[in-house]
Amino acid sequence: MRLLIYGMQSSGASTFAYLLAQRPDCIALVDVPNNYAAPRLEARVPALVKCVMTTGFPIDVHVERFRPDATVLLLRRPYDNYYSLMSKPWRNHCGLIDEKFELLDRVFAERDRFDAVVAYEDFVARRPGAPDAVRALGWPVEDGWFALPRSHEDMVRYVWEHEPGLFERFEIAFGNFHSGGVSGRYERKPFRPDVDAKVRALCPRLAAFYDEYDRTNGTAAAS
């Protein structure tokens, strides 16, 4: 099986991909750099890639090259996502940050094209809906994987064993990944009204979705 995960930069999609990459028998490219499209792979083993939203490479390009059996859209509360990304040096790589968040809202509006949609907040809270959505696609997820025991070195070694030519045409990366297991310690960001207003203008549909999400789950932050 081939699984493609698609998410905004600083959305936690790399960590989500790292969780799914705990599958020991898979090629795992948990963070395709923003200046690359998903690669073509020849090996007949399970594989996953995580790609970020940019104005340079539409989702259709990643799908055409990687040819996944299933696609997953990883969402994060847009305020927290924007706040996290705005301080990163790569915030304007492959598209300005505001352009990418406008793209995020359009992708969200077309989320039915994905085989599954997972909220970062459900993933880090270990709500069963997040792993269950992936299991339903045919990709296993075990509870012990949330400790993230499989190392970077093992993932690179597996790529070398099954797709050695990839190293000549691709950059293996792991994103802004924090070790220590999955947790929600990076979930919420300090509230700034000016950032909130900007994000709501850029992502009105996604912001409205998360307003309802927070009312339903009782997770609204103090402003």
mmCIF file with all atom_site columns, C-alpha atoms in Angstrom, residues 1-8 11 13-14 16-18 20-21 23 26-33 36-41 45-54 57-75 107 111 113-118 133-134 137-139 170:
data_model
loop_
_atom_site.group_PDB
_atom_site.id
_atom_site.type_symbol
_atom_site.label_atom_id
_atom_site.label_alt_id
_atom_site.label_comp_id
_atom_site.label_asym_id
_atom_site.label_entity_id
_atom_site.label_seq_id
_atom_site.pdbx_PDB_ins_code
_atom_site.Cartn_x
_atom_site.Cartn_y
_atom_site.Cartn_z
_atom_site.occupancy
_atom_site.B_iso_or_equiv
_atom_site.pdbx_formal_charge
_atom_site.auth_seq_id
_atom_site.auth_comp_id
_atom_site.auth_asym_id
_atom_site.auth_atom_id
_atom_site.pdbx_PDB_model_num
ATOM 1  C CA . MET A 1 1   ? 0.000   0.000  0.000   1.00 0.00 ? 1   MET A CA 1
ATOM 2  C CA . ARG A 1 2   ? 1.063   3.560  -0.698  1.00 0.00 ? 2   ARG A CA 1
ATOM 3  C CA . LEU A 1 3   ? -0.206  6.355  1.548   1.00 0.00 ? 3   LEU A CA 1
ATOM 4  C CA . LEU A 1 4   ? 0.151   10.089 0.909   1.00 0.00 ? 4   LEU A CA 1
ATOM 5  C CA . ILE A 1 5   ? -0.281  12.577 3.765   1.00 0.00 ? 5   ILE A CA 1
ATOM 6  C CA . TYR A 1 6   ? -0.889  16.223 2.863   1.00 0.00 ? 6   TYR A CA 1
ATOM 7  C CA . GLY A 1 7   ? -0.745  19.126 5.273   1.00 0.00 ? 7   GLY A CA 1
ATOM 8  C CA . MET A 1 8   ? 0.324   22.711 5.832   1.00 0.00 ? 8   MET A CA 1
ATOM 9  C CA . SER A 1 11  ? 0.690   21.586 11.050  1.00 0.00 ? 11  SER A CA 1
ATOM 10 C CA . ALA A 1 13  ? 1.808   16.466 9.628   1.00 0.00 ? 13  ALA A CA 1
ATOM 11 C CA . SER A 1 14  ? 5.437   15.304 9.842   1.00 0.00 ? 14  SER A CA 1
ATOM 12 C CA . PHE A 1 16  ? 1.700   12.253 12.191  1.00 0.00 ? 16  PHE A CA 1
ATOM 13 C CA . ALA A 1 17  ? 3.645   10.714 9.313   1.00 0.00 ? 17  ALA A CA 1
ATOM 14 C CA . TYR A 1 18  ? 6.347   9.654  11.767  1.00 0.00 ? 18  TYR A CA 1
ATOM 15 C CA . LEU A 1 20  ? 2.486   5.947  10.726  1.00 0.00 ? 20  LEU A CA 1
ATOM 16 C CA . ALA A 1 21  ? 6.114   5.290  9.753   1.00 0.00 ? 21  ALA A CA 1
ATOM 17 C CA . ARG A 1 23  ? 5.303   0.359  10.606  1.00 0.00 ? 23  ARG A CA 1
ATOM 18 C CA . CYS A 1 26  ? 7.666   0.452  5.020   1.00 0.00 ? 26  CYS A CA 1
ATOM 19 C CA . ILE A 1 27  ? 9.524   3.130  3.113   1.00 0.00 ? 27  ILE A CA 1
ATOM 20 C CA . ALA A 1 28  ? 8.809   6.338  5.025   1.00 0.00 ? 28  ALA A CA 1
ATOM 21 C CA . LEU A 1 29  ? 9.475   9.817  3.644   1.00 0.00 ? 29  LEU A CA 1
ATOM 22 C CA . VAL A 1 30  ? 7.983   11.717 6.535   1.00 0.00 ? 30  VAL A CA 1
ATOM 23 C CA . ASP A 1 31  ? 8.793   15.196 5.236   1.00 0.00 ? 31  ASP A CA 1
ATOM 24 C CA . VAL A 1 32  ? 9.154   15.816 1.517   1.00 0.00 ? 32  VAL A CA 1
ATOM 25 C CA . PRO A 1 33  ? 10.993  19.178 1.432   1.00 0.00 ? 33  PRO A CA 1
ATOM 26 C CA . TYR A 1 36  ? 10.480  18.815 -4.076  1.00 0.00 ? 36  TYR A CA 1
ATOM 27 C CA . ALA A 1 37  ? 7.514   16.945 -5.438  1.00 0.00 ? 37  ALA A CA 1
ATOM 28 C CA . ALA A 1 38  ? 6.752   13.483 -4.097  1.00 0.00 ? 38  ALA A CA 1
ATOM 29 C CA . PRO A 1 39  ? 9.145   11.022 -5.730  1.00 0.00 ? 39  PRO A CA 1
ATOM 30 C CA . ARG A 1 40  ? 8.412   8.109  -7.991  1.00 0.00 ? 40  ARG A CA 1
ATOM 31 C CA . LEU A 1 41  ? 9.190   4.819  -6.277  1.00 0.00 ? 41  LEU A CA 1
ATOM 32 C CA . VAL A 1 45  ? 6.846   -2.528 -0.431  1.00 0.00 ? 45  VAL A CA 1
ATOM 33 C CA . PRO A 1 46  ? 4.476   -0.405 1.682   1.00 0.00 ? 46  PRO A CA 1
ATOM 34 C CA . ALA A 1 47  ? 5.371   3.285  1.416   1.00 0.00 ? 47  ALA A CA 1
ATOM 35 C CA . LEU A 1 48  ? 4.207   6.610  2.756   1.00 0.00 ? 48  LEU A CA 1
ATOM 36 C CA . VAL A 1 49  ? 5.136   10.178 1.963   1.00 0.00 ? 49  VAL A CA 1
ATOM 37 C CA . LYS A 1 50  ? 4.109   13.431 3.582   1.00 0.00 ? 50  LYS A CA 1
ATOM 38 C CA . CYS A 1 51  ? 3.930   16.511 1.382   1.00 0.00 ? 51  CYS A CA 1
ATOM 39 C CA . VAL A 1 52  ? 3.326   20.125 2.364   1.00 0.00 ? 52  VAL A CA 1
ATOM 40 C CA . MET A 1 53  ? 0.996   22.651 0.798   1.00 0.00 ? 53  MET A CA 1
ATOM 41 C CA . THR A 1 54  ? 2.864   25.099 -1.412  1.00 0.00 ? 54  THR A CA 1
ATOM 42 C CA . PHE A 1 57  ? 3.563   21.880 -6.246  1.00 0.00 ? 57  PHE A CA 1
ATOM 43 C CA . PRO A 1 58  ? -0.201  21.245 -6.285  1.00 0.00 ? 58  PRO A CA 1
ATOM 44 C CA . ILE A 1 59  ? -1.529  18.079 -4.690  1.00 0.00 ? 59  ILE A CA 1
ATOM 45 C CA . ASP A 1 60  ? -2.181  16.669 -8.169  1.00 0.00 ? 60  ASP A CA 1
ATOM 46 C CA . VAL A 1 61  ? 1.567   16.719 -8.912  1.00 0.00 ? 61  VAL A CA 1
ATOM 47 C CA . HIS A 1 62  ? 2.349   14.744 -5.766  1.00 0.00 ? 62  HIS A CA 1
ATOM 48 C CA . VAL A 1 63  ? -0.391  12.232 -6.556  1.00 0.00 ? 63  VAL A CA 1
ATOM 49 C CA . GLU A 1 64  ? 0.687   11.792 -10.170 1.00 0.00 ? 64  GLU A CA 1
ATOM 50 C CA . ARG A 1 65  ? 4.282   11.089 -9.176  1.00 0.00 ? 65  ARG A CA 1
ATOM 51 C CA . PHE A 1 66  ? 3.806   8.944  -6.075  1.00 0.00 ? 66  PHE A CA 1
ATOM 52 C CA . ARG A 1 67  ? 0.570   7.225  -7.208  1.00 0.00 ? 67  ARG A CA 1
ATOM 53 C CA . PRO A 1 68  ? -0.844  6.556  -3.739  1.00 0.00 ? 68  PRO A CA 1
ATOM 54 C CA . ASP A 1 69  ? -3.547  4.038  -2.968  1.00 0.00 ? 69  ASP A CA 1
ATOM 55 C CA . ALA A 1 70  ? -5.015  6.473  -0.433  1.00 0.00 ? 70  ALA A CA 1
ATOM 56 C CA . THR A 1 71  ? -4.587  10.111 0.591   1.00 0.00 ? 71  THR A CA 1
ATOM 57 C CA . VAL A 1 72  ? -4.974  11.719 4.012   1.00 0.00 ? 72  VAL A CA 1
ATOM 58 C CA . LEU A 1 73  ? -5.491  15.429 4.696   1.00 0.00 ? 73  LEU A CA 1
ATOM 59 C CA . LEU A 1 74  ? -4.004  16.500 8.038   1.00 0.00 ? 74  LEU A CA 1
ATOM 60 C CA . LEU A 1 75  ? -5.591  19.654 9.470   1.00 0.00 ? 75  LEU A CA 1
ATOM 61 C CA . VAL A 1 107 ? -8.025  22.566 -0.018  1.00 0.00 ? 107 VAL A CA 1
ATOM 62 C CA . ARG A 1 111 ? -11.589 17.855 1.471   1.00 0.00 ? 111 ARG A CA 1
ATOM 63 C CA . ARG A 1 113 ? -11.348 14.416 -2.532  1.00 0.00 ? 113 ARG A CA 1
ATOM 64 C CA . PHE A 1 114 ? -9.213  12.842 0.230   1.00 0.00 ? 114 PHE A CA 1
ATOM 65 C CA . ASP A 1 115 ? -9.802  9.333  1.495   1.00 0.00 ? 115 ASP A CA 1
ATOM 66 C CA . ALA A 1 116 ? -9.495  10.472 5.113   1.00 0.00 ? 116 ALA A CA 1
ATOM 67 C CA . VAL A 1 117 ? -9.284  13.756 7.006   1.00 0.00 ? 117 VAL A CA 1
ATOM 68 C CA . VAL A 1 118 ? -7.503  13.811 10.370  1.00 0.00 ? 118 VAL A CA 1
ATOM 69 C CA . ALA A 1 133 ? -9.431  6.643  10.060  1.00 0.00 ? 133 ALA A CA 1
ATOM 70 C CA . VAL A 1 134 ? -6.053  5.386  8.837   1.00 0.00 ? 134 VAL A CA 1
ATOM 71 C CA . LEU A 1 137 ? -7.716  2.653  4.683   1.00 0.00 ? 137 LEU A CA 1
ATOM 72 C CA . GLY A 1 138 ? -5.677  -0.501 5.254   1.00 0.00 ? 138 GLY A CA 1
ATOM 73 C CA . TRP A 1 139 ? -2.632  1.010  7.004   1.00 0.00 ? 139 TRP A CA 1
ATOM 74 C CA . PHE A 1 170 ? 15.982  13.376 -3.449  1.00 0.00 ? 170 PHE A CA 1
#
